Coordinates of C-alpha atoms in Angstrom, one line a residue:
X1 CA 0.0 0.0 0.0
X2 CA 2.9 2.6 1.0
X3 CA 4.2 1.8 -2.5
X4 CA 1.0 2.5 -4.4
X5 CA 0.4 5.8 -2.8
X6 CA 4.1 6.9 -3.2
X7 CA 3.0 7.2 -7.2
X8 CA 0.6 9.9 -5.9
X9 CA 3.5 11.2 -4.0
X10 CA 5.6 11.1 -6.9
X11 CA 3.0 12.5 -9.1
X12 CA 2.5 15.7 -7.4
X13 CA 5.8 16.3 -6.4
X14 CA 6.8 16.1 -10.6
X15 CA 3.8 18.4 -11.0
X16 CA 5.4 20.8 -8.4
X17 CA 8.9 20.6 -10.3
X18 CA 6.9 21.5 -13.5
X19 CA 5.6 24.5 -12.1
X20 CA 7.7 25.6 -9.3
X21 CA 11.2 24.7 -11.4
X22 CA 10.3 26.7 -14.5
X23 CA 9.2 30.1 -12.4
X24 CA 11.0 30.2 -9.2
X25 CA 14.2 29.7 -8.2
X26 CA 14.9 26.5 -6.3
X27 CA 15.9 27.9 -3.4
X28 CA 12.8 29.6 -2.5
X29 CA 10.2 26.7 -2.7
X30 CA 12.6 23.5 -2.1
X31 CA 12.8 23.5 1.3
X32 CA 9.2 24.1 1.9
X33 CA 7.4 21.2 3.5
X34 CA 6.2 18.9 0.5
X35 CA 2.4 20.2 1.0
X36 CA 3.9 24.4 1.0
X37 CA 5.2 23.7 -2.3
X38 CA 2.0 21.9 -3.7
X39 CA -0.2 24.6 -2.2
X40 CA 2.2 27.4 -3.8
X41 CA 1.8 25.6 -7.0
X42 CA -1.9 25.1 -7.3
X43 CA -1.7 29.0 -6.2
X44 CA 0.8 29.9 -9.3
X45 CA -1.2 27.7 -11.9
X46 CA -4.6 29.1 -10.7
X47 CA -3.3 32.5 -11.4
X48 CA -2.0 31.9 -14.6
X49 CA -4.7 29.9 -15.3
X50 CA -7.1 33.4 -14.7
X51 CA -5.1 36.0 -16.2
X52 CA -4.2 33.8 -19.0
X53 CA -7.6 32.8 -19.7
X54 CA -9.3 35.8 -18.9
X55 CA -6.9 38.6 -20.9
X56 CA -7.1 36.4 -24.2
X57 CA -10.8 35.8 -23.9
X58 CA -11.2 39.6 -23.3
X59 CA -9.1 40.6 -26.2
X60 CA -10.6 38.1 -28.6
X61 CA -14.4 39.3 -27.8
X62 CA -13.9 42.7 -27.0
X63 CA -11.4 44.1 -29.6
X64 CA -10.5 41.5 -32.1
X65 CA -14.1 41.0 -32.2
X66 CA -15.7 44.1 -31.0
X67 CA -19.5 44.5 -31.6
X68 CA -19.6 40.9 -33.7
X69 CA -20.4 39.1 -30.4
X70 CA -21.3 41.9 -28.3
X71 CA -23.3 45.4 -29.0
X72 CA -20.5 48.5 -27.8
X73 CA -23.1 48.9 -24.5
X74 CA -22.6 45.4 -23.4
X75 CA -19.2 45.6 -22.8
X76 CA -17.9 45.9 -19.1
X77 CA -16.1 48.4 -18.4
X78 CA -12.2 48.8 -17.5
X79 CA -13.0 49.5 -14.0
X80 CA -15.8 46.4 -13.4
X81 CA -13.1 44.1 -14.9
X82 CA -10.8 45.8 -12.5
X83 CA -12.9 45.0 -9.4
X84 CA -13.6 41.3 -10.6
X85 CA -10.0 40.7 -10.8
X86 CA -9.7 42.4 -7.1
X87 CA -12.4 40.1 -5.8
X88 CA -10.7 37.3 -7.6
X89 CA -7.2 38.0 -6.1
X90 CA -8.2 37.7 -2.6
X91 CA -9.9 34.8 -2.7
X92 CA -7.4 32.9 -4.7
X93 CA -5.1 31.8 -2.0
X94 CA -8.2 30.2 -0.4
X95 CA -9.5 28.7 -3.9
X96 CA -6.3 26.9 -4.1
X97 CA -6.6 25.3 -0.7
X98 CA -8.5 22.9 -1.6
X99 CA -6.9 21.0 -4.3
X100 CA -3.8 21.1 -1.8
X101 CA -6.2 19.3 1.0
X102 CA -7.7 17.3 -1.7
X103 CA -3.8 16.1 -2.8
X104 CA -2.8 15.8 1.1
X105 CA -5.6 13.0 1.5
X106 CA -5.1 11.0 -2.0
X107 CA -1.4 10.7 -0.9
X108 CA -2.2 9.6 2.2
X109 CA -4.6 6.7 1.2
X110 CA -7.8 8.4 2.4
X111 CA -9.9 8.5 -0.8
X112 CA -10.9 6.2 -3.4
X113 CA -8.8 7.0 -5.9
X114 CA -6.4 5.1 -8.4
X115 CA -3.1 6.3 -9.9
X116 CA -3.2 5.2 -13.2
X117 CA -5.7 4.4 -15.8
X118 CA -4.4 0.7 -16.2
X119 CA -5.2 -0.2 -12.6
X120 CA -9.0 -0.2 -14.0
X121 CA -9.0 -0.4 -17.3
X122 CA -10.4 2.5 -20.2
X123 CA -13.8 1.0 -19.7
X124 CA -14.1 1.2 -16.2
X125 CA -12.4 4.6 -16.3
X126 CA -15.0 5.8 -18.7
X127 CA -17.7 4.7 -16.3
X128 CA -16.3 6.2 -13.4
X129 CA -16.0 9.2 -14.7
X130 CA -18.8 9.6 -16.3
X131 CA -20.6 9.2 -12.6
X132 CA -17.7 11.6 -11.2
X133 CA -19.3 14.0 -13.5
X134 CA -22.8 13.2 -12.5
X135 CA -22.3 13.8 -8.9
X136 CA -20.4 16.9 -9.4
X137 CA -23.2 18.4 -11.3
X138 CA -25.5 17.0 -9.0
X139 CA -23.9 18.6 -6.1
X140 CA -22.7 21.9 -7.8
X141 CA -26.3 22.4 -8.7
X142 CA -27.9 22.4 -5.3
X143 CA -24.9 23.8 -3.6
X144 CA -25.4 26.7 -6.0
X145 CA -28.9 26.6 -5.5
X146 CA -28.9 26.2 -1.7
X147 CA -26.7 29.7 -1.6
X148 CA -29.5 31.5 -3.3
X149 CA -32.5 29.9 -1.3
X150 CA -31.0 30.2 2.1
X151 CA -30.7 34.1 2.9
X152 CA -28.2 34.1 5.0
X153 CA -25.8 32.3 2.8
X154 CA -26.9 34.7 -0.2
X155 CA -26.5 37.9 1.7
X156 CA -23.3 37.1 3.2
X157 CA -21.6 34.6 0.6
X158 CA -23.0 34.5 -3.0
X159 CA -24.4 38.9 -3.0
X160 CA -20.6 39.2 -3.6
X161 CA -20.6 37.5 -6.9
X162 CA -23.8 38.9 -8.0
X163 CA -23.4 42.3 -7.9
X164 CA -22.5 41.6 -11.7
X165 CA -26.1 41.0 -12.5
X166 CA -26.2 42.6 -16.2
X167 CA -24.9 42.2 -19.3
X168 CA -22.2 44.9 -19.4
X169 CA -21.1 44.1 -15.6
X170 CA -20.4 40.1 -16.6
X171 CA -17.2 39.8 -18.4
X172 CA -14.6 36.4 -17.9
X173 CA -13.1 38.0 -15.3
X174 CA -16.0 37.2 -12.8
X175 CA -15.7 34.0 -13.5
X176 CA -14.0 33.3 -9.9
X177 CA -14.9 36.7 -8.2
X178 CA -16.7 35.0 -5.6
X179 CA -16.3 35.6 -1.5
X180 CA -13.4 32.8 -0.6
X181 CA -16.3 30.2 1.3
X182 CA -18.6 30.4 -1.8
X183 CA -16.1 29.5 -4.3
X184 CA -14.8 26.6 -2.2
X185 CA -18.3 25.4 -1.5
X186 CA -19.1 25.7 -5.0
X187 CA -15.8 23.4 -6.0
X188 CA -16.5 21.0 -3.0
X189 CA -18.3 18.3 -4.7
X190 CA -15.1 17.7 -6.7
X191 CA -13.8 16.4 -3.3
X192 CA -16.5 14.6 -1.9
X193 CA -16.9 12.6 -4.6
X194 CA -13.2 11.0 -4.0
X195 CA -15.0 9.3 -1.1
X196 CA -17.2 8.2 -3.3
X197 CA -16.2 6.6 -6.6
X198 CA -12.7 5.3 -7.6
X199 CA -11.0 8.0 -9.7
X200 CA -8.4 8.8 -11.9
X201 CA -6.1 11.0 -9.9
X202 CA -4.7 13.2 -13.0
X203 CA -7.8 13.5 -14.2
X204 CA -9.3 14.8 -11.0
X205 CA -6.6 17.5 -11.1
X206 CA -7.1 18.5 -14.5
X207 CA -11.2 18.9 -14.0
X208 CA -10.4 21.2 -10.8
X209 CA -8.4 23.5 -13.3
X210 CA -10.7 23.2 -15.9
X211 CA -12.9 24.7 -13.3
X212 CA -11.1 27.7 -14.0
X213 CA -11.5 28.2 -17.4
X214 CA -15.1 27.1 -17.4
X215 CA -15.9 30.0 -15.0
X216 CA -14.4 32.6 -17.8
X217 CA -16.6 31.1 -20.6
X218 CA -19.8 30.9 -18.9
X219 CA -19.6 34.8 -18.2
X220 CA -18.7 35.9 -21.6
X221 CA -22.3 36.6 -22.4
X222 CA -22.1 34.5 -25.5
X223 CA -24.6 31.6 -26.0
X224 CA -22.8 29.1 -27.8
X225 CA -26.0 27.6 -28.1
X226 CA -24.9 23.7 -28.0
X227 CA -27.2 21.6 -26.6
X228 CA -27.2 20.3 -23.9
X229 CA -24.3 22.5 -22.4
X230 CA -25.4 25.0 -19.8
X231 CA -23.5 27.8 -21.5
X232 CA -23.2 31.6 -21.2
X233 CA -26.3 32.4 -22.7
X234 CA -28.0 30.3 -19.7
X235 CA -25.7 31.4 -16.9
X236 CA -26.6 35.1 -18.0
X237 CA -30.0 34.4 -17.4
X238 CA -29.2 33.0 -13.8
X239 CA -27.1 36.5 -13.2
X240 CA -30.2 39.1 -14.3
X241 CA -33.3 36.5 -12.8
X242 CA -31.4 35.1 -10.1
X243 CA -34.0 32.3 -9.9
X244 CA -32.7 30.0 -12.9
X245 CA -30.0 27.8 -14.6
X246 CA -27.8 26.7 -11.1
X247 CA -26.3 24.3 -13.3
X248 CA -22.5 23.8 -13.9
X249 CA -21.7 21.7 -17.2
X250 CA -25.0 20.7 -18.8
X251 CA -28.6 21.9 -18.2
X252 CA -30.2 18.5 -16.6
X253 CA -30.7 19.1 -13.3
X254 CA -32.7 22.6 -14.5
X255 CA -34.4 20.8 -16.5
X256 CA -35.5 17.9 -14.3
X257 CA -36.2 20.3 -11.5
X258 CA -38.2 23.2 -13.3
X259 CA -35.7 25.9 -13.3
X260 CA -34.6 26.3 -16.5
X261 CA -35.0 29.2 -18.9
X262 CA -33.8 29.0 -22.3
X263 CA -32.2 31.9 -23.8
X264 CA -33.7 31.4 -27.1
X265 CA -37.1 31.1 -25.8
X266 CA -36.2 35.0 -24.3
X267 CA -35.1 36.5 -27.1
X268 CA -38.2 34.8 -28.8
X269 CA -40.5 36.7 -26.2
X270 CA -38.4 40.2 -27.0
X271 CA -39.4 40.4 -30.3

């Protein structure tokens, strides 16, 4: 058993070296306790990951394509974008906790998961993930729901995201302005579901990342229309109603539970 989980070991530390090595000096993050150095790289990436995702997607929609995608009033302005990436900042040391606690118990043997694919098979993977996915939208959906109905959590967790509740205050940016709690509560199911069903370890890692660069899409403002993805023309309609579309990948548990409103169908009803 020690062997088997040393391959996590040995997986995160060579995902550490990838980051860490290339940007930093090896004197500043070697001697950092093994879980410091994974916690400053998942805090690295996820910057990266943001600024990276979130200048080009800007710069393609709003100037290589201005007013193609976008009419010139929908736009956010400089300063909004400003204040998203603000939010964004603070709460990124905490976002990035919890793929470190998440790595801390793999390695130590307390989840479910596997190392590599072989260990199951691509058939079995296949299935597992496909019910990793299921329970992550299931739980993302009424986690995100939860935050609206309960008024507390709304007032003092998810008002903070929300505050961009119009077209020309959404922009990629907001993708992770959230308050620190929300945005962790919001990624939680990603964890509990380690407990739950065997997973791939590297492909756990690359969804929680993903995570980031979903958030920047879904706040474009740009319905990409493609069935049955819950897009950014339905997560617009969940930022101006506040009463639809909780989902996170696909529209299925809207649809099953009554709360989902097409963006089509609105722009139907406008003209």
């Amino acid at each position: 058993m020690g062997e088997y989980l040393q391959e996590f070991v040995d997986d995160t530390t060579w995902f550490n070296q990838l980051v860490l090595g290339y940007l930093l000096p090896t004197k500043l993050w070697d001697p950092l306790p093994h879980i410091f150095q994974t916690w400053l790289r998942n805090y690295i990436a996820g910057n990266l990951l943001y600024f990276i995702s979130g200048f080009l997607w800007c710069f393609y929609i709003y100037y290589l394509k201005r007013n193609v995608y976008l009419p010139k009033d929908a736009i956010p302005t400089n300063k909004a974008m400003l204040l998203q990436i603000y939010v964004a900042m603070k709460a990124m040391p905490w976002y990035t906790a919890l793929p470190t606690i998440s790595e801390y118990m793999i390695e130590n043997g307390w989840t479910k998961c596997y190392a590599r694919i072989g260990d199951v098979g691509w058939l079995m993977y296949a299935v597992y993930l496909f019910i990793y996915l299921a329970i992550v939208e299931f739980g993302i959906y009424w986690m995100h729901r939860e935050l609206h109905d309960i008024k507390p959590l709304y007032k003092y967790l998810h008002a903070t995201h929300h505050i961009y509740n119009k077209q020309n205050t959404l922009s990629p940016f907001a993708g992770l302005a959230f308050h620190p709690l929300d945005g962790i509560l919001q990624a939680i199911p990603h964890v509990i579901v380690l407990f739950i069903i065997p997973t791939h370890f590297r492909t756990h890692i690359g969804l929680l990342f993903l995570e980031g660069i979903w958030t920047t899409n879904i706040h474009d403002c740009i319905h990409g229309n493609l069935w049955p993805i819950m897009g950014a023309g339905y997560h617009t309609i969940h930022h101006t109603t506040y009463h639809h579309n909780y989902g996170h990948y696909t529209i299925w548990m809207d649809w099953m539970l009554g709360t989902l409103r097409d963006p089509i169908d609105d722009e139907s009803k406008e003209m």
